[in-house]
Coordinates of C-alpha atoms in Angstrom, one line a residue:
Chain A
M1 CA -23.9 -6.1 28.3
R2 CA -24.9 -3.5 30.9
V3 CA -22.4 -2.0 33.4
V4 CA -23.7 -1.9 37.0
V5 CA -22.0 0.1 39.8
D6 CA -22.6 -0.5 43.5
Y7 CA -22.1 3.1 44.7
D8 CA -22.1 2.0 48.3
L9 CA -18.9 0.2 47.5
C10 CA -17.3 2.5 45.0
E11 CA -14.4 4.5 46.4
S12 CA -13.4 6.2 43.2
N13 CA -9.9 4.6 42.9
A14 CA -10.3 5.2 39.1
V15 CA -8.7 1.9 38.1
C16 CA -11.7 1.3 35.8
M17 CA -11.1 4.6 34.2
G18 CA -7.5 3.7 33.5
I19 CA -8.5 0.5 31.8
A20 CA -11.6 1.7 29.8
P21 CA -11.9 5.5 29.8
E22 CA -14.6 5.2 27.1
V23 CA -16.9 3.8 29.8
F24 CA -15.7 5.0 33.1
E25 CA -14.8 8.5 34.3
V26 CA -13.9 9.7 37.7
R27 CA -14.4 13.5 37.7
D28 CA -13.1 16.3 39.9
D29 CA -15.8 15.7 42.4
D30 CA -14.1 12.3 43.0
L31 CA -17.2 10.5 41.9
L32 CA -17.5 7.8 39.2
Y33 CA -19.6 8.5 36.2
I34 CA -20.6 5.8 33.7
L35 CA -20.3 7.3 30.2
D36 CA -21.8 4.4 28.4
E37 CA -24.0 2.0 30.4
T38 CA -24.3 -0.4 27.5
P39 CA -20.9 -0.5 25.9
P40 CA -20.4 -2.2 22.6
E41 CA -19.1 -5.8 22.5
S42 CA -15.8 -4.5 21.1
L43 CA -15.1 -3.2 24.6
R44 CA -16.1 -6.3 26.5
D45 CA -12.6 -7.6 27.2
R46 CA -11.5 -4.3 28.7
V47 CA -14.8 -3.8 30.7
E48 CA -14.4 -7.3 32.1
E49 CA -10.9 -6.5 33.1
A50 CA -12.1 -3.3 34.8
V51 CA -14.6 -5.4 36.7
R52 CA -11.9 -7.9 37.9
R53 CA -9.5 -5.1 38.8
C54 CA -11.9 -3.0 40.9
P55 CA -10.3 -2.8 44.3
K56 CA -13.7 -2.5 46.0
Q57 CA -15.4 -5.1 43.7
A58 CA -18.0 -2.5 43.1
L59 CA -18.5 -3.2 39.4
S60 CA -20.5 -6.0 37.7
L61 CA -21.9 -6.8 34.3
S62 CA -25.4 -7.9 33.5
D63 CA -26.3 -9.4 30.2
D64 CA -29.6 -7.7 29.5
Chain B
M1 CA 0.1 -30.1 27.5
I2 CA 0.0 -30.2 31.3
G3 CA -2.6 -32.4 32.9
S4 CA -2.8 -31.1 36.4
V5 CA -1.9 -27.9 38.3
V6 CA -1.3 -27.4 42.0
I7 CA -1.7 -23.8 43.3
V8 CA -0.3 -23.2 46.8
G9 CA -1.8 -20.2 48.3
A10 CA -5.5 -19.3 48.0
S11 CA -5.4 -15.6 48.3
L12 CA -5.7 -13.1 45.5
A13 CA -2.8 -14.4 43.3
G14 CA -3.7 -18.0 43.7
V15 CA -7.4 -17.7 43.2
H16 CA -6.9 -15.5 40.1
A17 CA -4.4 -18.0 38.7
A18 CA -7.1 -20.7 39.1
Q19 CA -9.7 -18.5 37.4
T20 CA -7.4 -17.7 34.6
L21 CA -6.5 -21.3 33.9
R22 CA -10.2 -22.1 33.5
R23 CA -10.8 -19.0 31.3
E24 CA -7.9 -20.1 29.1
G25 CA -9.6 -23.4 28.6
F26 CA -7.5 -25.6 30.9
D27 CA -9.7 -28.6 31.9
G28 CA -7.3 -30.7 33.9
R29 CA -7.4 -31.0 37.7
I30 CA -6.6 -27.9 39.7
T31 CA -5.8 -28.3 43.4
V32 CA -5.7 -25.2 45.6
I33 CA -3.9 -25.6 48.9
D34 CA -3.9 -23.0 51.7
G35 CA -3.2 -23.3 55.5
D36 CA -5.9 -20.8 56.2
P37 CA -9.2 -22.8 56.6
R38 CA -11.4 -19.9 55.6
E39 CA -13.1 -19.3 52.3
P40 CA -10.6 -17.1 50.4
Y41 CA -11.0 -13.5 51.2
D42 CA -9.9 -10.0 50.3
K43 CA -7.4 -8.5 52.6
P44 CA -7.5 -4.7 52.2
P45 CA -10.7 -4.3 54.3
L46 CA -9.0 -6.1 57.2
S47 CA -7.3 -2.8 58.2
K48 CA -10.3 -0.7 57.4
Q49 CA -14.0 -1.7 57.1
V50 CA -13.8 -5.0 58.9
L51 CA -11.6 -3.7 61.7
L52 CA -13.8 -0.7 62.1
G53 CA -16.8 -3.1 62.4
T54 CA -18.9 -1.7 59.6
W55 CA -18.4 -4.8 57.4
D56 CA -19.2 -8.3 58.2
P57 CA -16.4 -10.8 57.3
D58 CA -18.8 -12.4 54.8
R59 CA -18.5 -9.4 52.6
I60 CA -14.9 -9.9 51.8
V61 CA -15.0 -13.4 50.3
L62 CA -13.3 -13.2 46.9
P63 CA -15.9 -13.4 44.1
A64 CA -13.6 -15.5 42.0
A65 CA -13.5 -18.1 44.8
R66 CA -17.3 -18.5 44.6
E67 CA -17.3 -19.0 40.8
D68 CA -17.9 -22.6 39.7
L69 CA -14.3 -23.3 38.6
D70 CA -14.3 -27.0 39.5
L71 CA -11.4 -26.7 41.9
D72 CA -10.1 -29.3 44.3
W73 CA -9.9 -27.1 47.5
R74 CA -7.5 -28.2 50.2
L75 CA -8.1 -25.3 52.7
G76 CA -6.8 -25.6 56.2
E77 CA -3.9 -27.8 55.0
H78 CA -0.3 -26.6 55.1
A79 CA 2.1 -27.3 52.3
I80 CA 5.4 -28.2 54.0
G81 CA 7.6 -29.3 51.2
L82 CA 8.2 -29.5 47.5
D83 CA 9.9 -32.2 45.5
L84 CA 10.8 -30.9 42.1
A85 CA 12.3 -34.1 40.8
D86 CA 9.3 -36.3 41.5
R87 CA 6.9 -33.3 41.1
F88 CA 4.8 -33.3 44.2
V89 CA 3.9 -31.0 47.1
R90 CA 4.0 -32.5 50.6
L91 CA 1.2 -31.7 52.9
G92 CA 1.3 -31.5 56.7
G93 CA -0.1 -35.0 57.1
S94 CA 2.7 -36.3 54.8
E95 CA 0.3 -36.7 52.0
R96 CA 1.8 -36.0 48.5
V97 CA -0.1 -34.0 45.9
G98 CA 1.4 -34.5 42.5
F99 CA 1.5 -31.9 39.7
D100 CA 2.6 -31.2 36.2
G101 CA 2.4 -27.4 36.7
L102 CA 2.8 -25.6 40.0
V103 CA 1.9 -22.0 41.1
L104 CA 3.7 -20.7 44.1
A105 CA 1.5 -18.1 45.8
T106 CA 2.0 -18.4 49.5
G107 CA 2.4 -14.6 50.0
A108 CA 4.2 -13.2 52.9
A109 CA 3.8 -13.2 56.7
P110 CA 4.2 -10.2 59.1
R111 CA 7.5 -9.7 60.7
Q112 CA 7.4 -10.2 64.5
L113 CA 8.8 -7.7 67.0
P114 CA 12.4 -9.0 67.6
G115 CA 13.0 -10.4 71.1
T116 CA 9.4 -10.8 72.0
G117 CA 7.1 -13.8 72.4
P118 CA 3.4 -14.0 72.1
L119 CA 1.6 -11.8 74.6
P120 CA -2.2 -11.2 74.8
G121 CA -3.1 -7.7 73.5
V122 CA -0.2 -7.7 70.9
F123 CA -1.2 -8.2 67.3
V124 CA 0.1 -8.3 63.8
L125 CA -2.5 -7.9 61.0
R126 CA -2.5 -10.2 58.0
T127 CA -5.3 -12.7 58.3
L128 CA -9.0 -12.4 59.0
D129 CA -8.3 -14.2 62.4
D130 CA -5.7 -11.5 63.2
C131 CA -8.3 -8.8 62.3
L132 CA -11.1 -10.4 64.4
G133 CA -8.9 -10.8 67.4
L134 CA -7.7 -7.2 67.2
R135 CA -11.3 -6.0 66.6
E136 CA -12.5 -7.8 69.8
E137 CA -9.8 -6.0 71.8
L138 CA -10.8 -2.6 70.2
D139 CA -14.4 -3.3 71.0
R140 CA -13.5 -3.3 74.7
G141 CA -12.5 0.4 74.4
P142 CA -8.8 0.3 75.3
S143 CA -7.5 3.6 76.8
R144 CA -4.5 3.6 74.4
V145 CA -3.5 1.7 71.2
V146 CA 0.2 1.8 70.3
V147 CA 1.0 1.0 66.7
I148 CA 4.6 0.0 66.1
G149 CA 5.6 1.0 62.5
A150 CA 4.2 3.9 60.4
G151 CA 4.1 1.9 57.2
F152 CA 0.9 1.6 55.2
I153 CA -0.7 -1.1 57.4
G154 CA 0.3 0.6 60.6
S155 CA -1.0 3.9 59.3
E156 CA -4.3 2.4 58.2
V157 CA -4.8 0.7 61.6
A158 CA -4.0 4.0 63.4
A159 CA -6.6 5.8 61.2
T160 CA -9.2 3.1 61.9
C161 CA -8.6 3.3 65.7
R162 CA -8.9 7.1 65.5
E163 CA -12.2 6.7 63.7
R164 CA -13.3 4.5 66.6
G165 CA -12.5 7.4 68.9
L166 CA -9.5 5.7 70.5
D167 CA -6.2 7.4 71.6
V168 CA -3.4 6.2 69.4
T169 CA 0.4 6.5 69.6
I170 CA 2.5 5.5 66.6
L171 CA 6.1 4.5 67.2
E172 CA 8.3 4.7 64.1
M173 CA 12.0 3.9 64.2
A174 CA 12.9 6.1 61.2
E175 CA 13.0 9.9 61.3
V176 CA 10.7 10.0 58.3
P177 CA 7.9 7.4 57.8
L178 CA 7.6 5.7 54.4
E179 CA 10.9 7.2 53.2
R180 CA 11.9 4.0 51.4
A181 CA 8.5 3.8 49.7
L182 CA 7.9 7.4 48.9
G183 CA 11.0 9.4 49.6
A184 CA 11.5 11.9 52.5
A185 CA 9.4 14.8 51.2
M186 CA 6.3 12.8 50.6
G187 CA 6.9 10.6 53.6
R188 CA 6.7 13.8 55.7
V189 CA 3.4 14.7 54.1
C190 CA 2.0 11.3 54.9
A191 CA 3.2 11.7 58.5
G192 CA 1.3 14.9 58.6
L193 CA -2.0 13.0 58.2
H194 CA -1.5 11.4 61.5
T195 CA -0.8 14.6 63.4
D196 CA -3.7 16.3 61.6
N197 CA -5.9 13.6 63.1
G198 CA -4.7 13.7 66.7
V199 CA -2.3 10.8 66.7
D200 CA 0.7 11.0 69.0
L201 CA 3.4 10.3 66.3
R202 CA 6.8 9.5 67.7
L203 CA 9.6 9.4 65.1
G204 CA 13.1 8.0 65.7
A205 CA 11.5 5.8 68.4
T206 CA 13.2 2.5 68.9
V207 CA 11.3 -0.1 70.8
D208 CA 13.2 -1.9 73.4
G209 CA 10.5 -4.3 74.6
L210 CA 7.0 -4.9 75.8
I211 CA 5.7 -4.5 79.3
G212 CA 3.2 -7.0 80.8
T213 CA 2.9 -10.6 81.7
D214 CA -0.7 -11.8 81.3
H215 CA -1.6 -9.0 78.9
V216 CA 0.4 -6.1 77.4
E217 CA 0.5 -3.0 79.5
G218 CA 3.0 -0.9 77.7
V219 CA 5.9 -0.5 75.3
R220 CA 9.4 0.4 76.5
L221 CA 11.5 2.6 74.3
A222 CA 15.3 2.5 74.1
G223 CA 16.2 5.1 76.6
G224 CA 13.8 3.7 79.1
E225 CA 10.6 5.7 78.5
I226 CA 7.4 3.6 78.8
I227 CA 4.3 4.2 76.8
D228 CA 1.2 2.7 78.4
A229 CA -0.8 0.6 76.0
D230 CA -3.8 -1.8 76.3
V231 CA -3.4 -2.9 72.7
V232 CA -0.2 -3.0 70.6
V233 CA -0.3 -3.5 66.8
V234 CA 3.0 -4.5 65.2
G235 CA 3.3 -3.3 61.6
I236 CA 7.0 -3.6 60.7
G237 CA 6.8 -5.2 57.3
V238 CA 6.5 -8.8 56.0
V239 CA 8.7 -11.7 55.1
P240 CA 8.0 -13.8 52.0
S241 CA 6.5 -17.2 53.0
T242 CA 9.2 -19.4 51.5
A243 CA 10.3 -21.6 54.4
W244 CA 8.3 -24.5 53.0
I245 CA 10.3 -24.5 49.7
D246 CA 13.8 -23.9 51.3
G247 CA 16.1 -26.6 50.0
S248 CA 13.8 -27.5 47.1
G249 CA 16.3 -26.3 44.5
L250 CA 14.4 -23.1 43.7
T251 CA 16.3 -19.9 44.1
I252 CA 15.2 -18.1 47.2
D253 CA 16.4 -14.5 47.8
D254 CA 13.9 -12.4 49.6
G255 CA 11.2 -14.3 47.8
V256 CA 11.2 -16.9 45.1
V257 CA 13.3 -15.6 42.2
V258 CA 11.5 -16.0 38.8
D259 CA 12.5 -15.0 35.3
E260 CA 10.8 -12.2 33.4
T261 CA 8.0 -14.6 32.4
L262 CA 7.4 -15.6 36.0
Q263 CA 8.9 -19.0 35.7
A264 CA 11.0 -20.3 38.7
A265 CA 11.8 -23.6 37.2
P266 CA 10.3 -25.6 34.3
G267 CA 6.6 -25.9 34.9
V268 CA 6.8 -23.9 38.2
V269 CA 5.7 -20.3 38.3
A270 CA 5.3 -17.8 41.2
A271 CA 3.0 -14.8 41.7
G272 CA 2.1 -12.2 44.3
D273 CA 4.0 -11.1 47.4
I274 CA 6.3 -14.1 47.3
A275 CA 7.7 -13.6 43.8
R276 CA 10.7 -11.5 42.9
F277 CA 11.0 -10.8 39.2
P278 CA 13.3 -8.7 37.0
S279 CA 11.6 -5.6 35.9
R280 CA 12.8 -4.3 32.5
R281 CA 10.9 -1.1 33.1
F282 CA 12.8 -0.2 36.3
G283 CA 16.0 -2.1 35.6
Q284 CA 15.9 -4.0 38.9
M285 CA 14.5 -7.0 40.7
L286 CA 11.1 -6.2 42.2
R287 CA 9.0 -7.9 44.7
I288 CA 5.6 -6.1 44.9
E289 CA 3.3 -6.5 47.8
H290 CA 0.3 -4.7 46.2
W291 CA -3.3 -5.9 45.8
E292 CA -3.5 -5.2 42.0
N293 CA -0.1 -6.9 41.3
A294 CA -1.3 -10.1 43.0
I295 CA -4.2 -10.3 40.6
Q296 CA -2.2 -9.3 37.5
M297 CA 0.7 -11.6 38.4
G298 CA -1.6 -14.5 39.3
E299 CA -3.2 -14.2 35.9
A300 CA 0.1 -13.9 34.1
A301 CA 1.6 -16.8 35.9
A302 CA -1.3 -19.0 35.0
R303 CA -1.0 -18.1 31.3
R304 CA 2.8 -18.8 31.5
L305 CA 2.1 -22.4 32.7
L306 CA 0.0 -23.0 29.6
V307 CA 2.7 -21.8 27.1
E308 CA 4.4 -24.8 25.6
D309 CA 7.3 -23.0 24.1
G310 CA 8.9 -20.6 26.6
S311 CA 10.3 -18.3 23.8
D312 CA 6.7 -17.3 23.1
A313 CA 6.0 -16.4 26.7
P314 CA 5.1 -12.7 27.3
V315 CA 7.3 -10.6 29.6
Y316 CA 5.7 -9.5 32.9
D317 CA 6.5 -5.8 33.4
P318 CA 3.5 -3.9 34.8
V319 CA 3.3 -0.4 36.1
P320 CA 2.7 -1.2 39.8
W321 CA -0.2 0.6 41.5
F322 CA -1.5 0.7 45.0
W323 CA -3.8 2.7 47.2
S324 CA -4.0 3.3 50.9
D325 CA -7.0 4.8 52.6
Q326 CA -6.2 6.7 55.8
Y327 CA -8.7 9.0 57.6
D328 CA -10.5 10.9 54.8
R329 CA -7.5 10.7 52.5
K330 CA -6.7 8.3 49.7
I331 CA -3.0 7.9 48.8
Q332 CA -2.2 6.3 45.5
L333 CA 1.1 5.5 43.8
A334 CA 1.4 4.4 40.2
G335 CA 4.9 3.3 39.3
H336 CA 7.9 2.9 41.6
A337 CA 9.4 5.5 43.8
S338 CA 12.9 5.5 45.3
P339 CA 14.3 7.8 48.0
D340 CA 16.7 9.4 45.5
D341 CA 14.1 10.3 42.9
E342 CA 13.3 13.8 42.0
V343 CA 9.9 14.7 43.3
R344 CA 7.7 17.6 42.0
V345 CA 4.2 18.5 43.0
V346 CA 2.4 19.1 39.7
H347 CA -1.2 19.6 40.7
G348 CA -3.0 20.8 43.8
S349 CA -1.3 21.5 47.0
V350 CA 0.4 19.5 49.8
E351 CA -1.1 21.8 52.4
D352 CA -4.7 21.0 51.2
R353 CA -3.8 17.3 51.2
R354 CA -5.1 17.2 47.7
F355 CA -2.2 16.9 45.2
V356 CA -0.4 14.9 42.6
A357 CA 3.4 14.6 42.5
L358 CA 5.7 13.1 39.8
Y359 CA 8.8 11.0 40.5
G360 CA 11.7 11.3 38.1
R361 CA 14.8 9.2 37.7
H362 CA 17.5 9.8 35.1
G363 CA 15.2 12.2 33.2
T364 CA 12.3 9.7 33.0
V365 CA 9.0 9.7 34.9
V366 CA 8.9 6.6 37.1
G367 CA 6.1 7.3 39.5
V368 CA 2.9 9.3 40.0
L369 CA 1.7 9.9 43.6
G370 CA -1.7 11.3 44.5
M371 CA -3.5 12.3 47.6
N372 CA -7.3 12.5 47.0
R373 CA -6.7 12.9 43.3
P374 CA -7.5 9.5 41.8
R375 CA -8.6 10.8 38.4
Q376 CA -5.3 12.6 37.9
V377 CA -3.2 9.6 39.0
M378 CA -4.9 7.4 36.4
Q379 CA -4.5 10.1 33.7
L380 CA -0.8 10.3 34.4
R381 CA -0.2 6.6 35.0
P382 CA 0.5 6.1 31.2
L383 CA 3.6 8.4 31.6
V384 CA 5.2 5.6 33.5
A385 CA 4.0 3.0 31.1
E386 CA 5.5 4.9 28.2
G387 CA 8.7 5.8 30.0
A388 CA 8.0 9.4 29.2
S389 CA 10.7 12.0 29.7
W390 CA 10.6 14.3 32.8
D391 CA 9.8 17.3 30.6
E392 CA 7.1 15.5 28.8
G393 CA 5.6 14.5 32.2
L394 CA 5.6 18.1 33.5
A395 CA 4.0 19.3 30.3
R396 CA 1.2 16.7 30.4
A397 CA 0.6 17.3 34.1
S398 CA 0.3 21.0 33.5
V399 CA -2.8 20.6 31.3
L400 CA -4.7 18.4 33.7

């Protein structure tokens, strides 16, 4: 799975970081950084939860 | 095993309940009823991007509502009654929709200004239709917008109107806005955002009535002063939408009362703004009107319906979280704040409008408030989840 961020939508609420800090990090510049674009399957549940909980619906997963 | 589920309310909680039922393998019939005829949509942008005019309403359709979940949609139809004994929901046209499991997710409706009837130019903001009606008036370039109520919705509308270059007056009955939600000190900080941005903020202002016959022309304050207004937005809170289940036998007390597994009666669960649940974490009944809670609670309520033996049902006890975007500031609160809590700024500064504050009660961290500090709020949110001591909270905040 590959994590895709729509940076036009992302408003750095950092919800994703709260759910899966291994993958998502909002830094002091208030921007979201993806630490692991292709996270391991073991993180799938949490990454999917982060996608569902994004208040701006700025996250998605692709399966390539 | 239940064979059919009816979900009343097709907003966040209801739609996520439907999605969760399917994810958990439920393959019976799911009927989703909502009086709003529109494809289910996300509401936070209604006071921001859609009201500003930068987003087309198409952009706010809920993604989960467009998934192929095999749902029986009954949009534009009002549920008007519930019969728990014979297990059916009555629709406006007197049709009955039977169920084995029921999800109550009808949300809440804006409180109307007491003593006033409908008057063109006066708006509440809850639905997309409310938003589009208000937007049309704002597009005409009113010379002044009066917002009644400096809560989160009123504050966001005021910020959006300022971004449109409009003159804005906010009338707030309390001496400190948001005091009940954030306490007096932080309420004053939030009030400062409005004055920073050129809003005429009137505190301790009691509205006596509206002026105008064909269209609103102003607002009269107790004491007689009249504030001219071409548009008035009323943001004085919401009332849970429970009228349709009054007398059904369910316990209604500022919302539908549920147990800590979200069950209101056998096979009946509630989620979102309508549901009042006992929070173990905070030791009190809570009814949460937040976006994230609607999703989480909708998911949890759906799973509760699928549990055969209630003693196995998980307890719902989240750390609430919400955000509010106003001007160029993002306010976030994780946890639950009360006016009597101890409040300490632990990071950044209030003057810079970039800070984090902790809320403490009986020596425990109960809330984390941030202004333009989303990273730190999320880093400290676990303090509330863990029920960390105040000293522990201060120590962890000091090394951010």
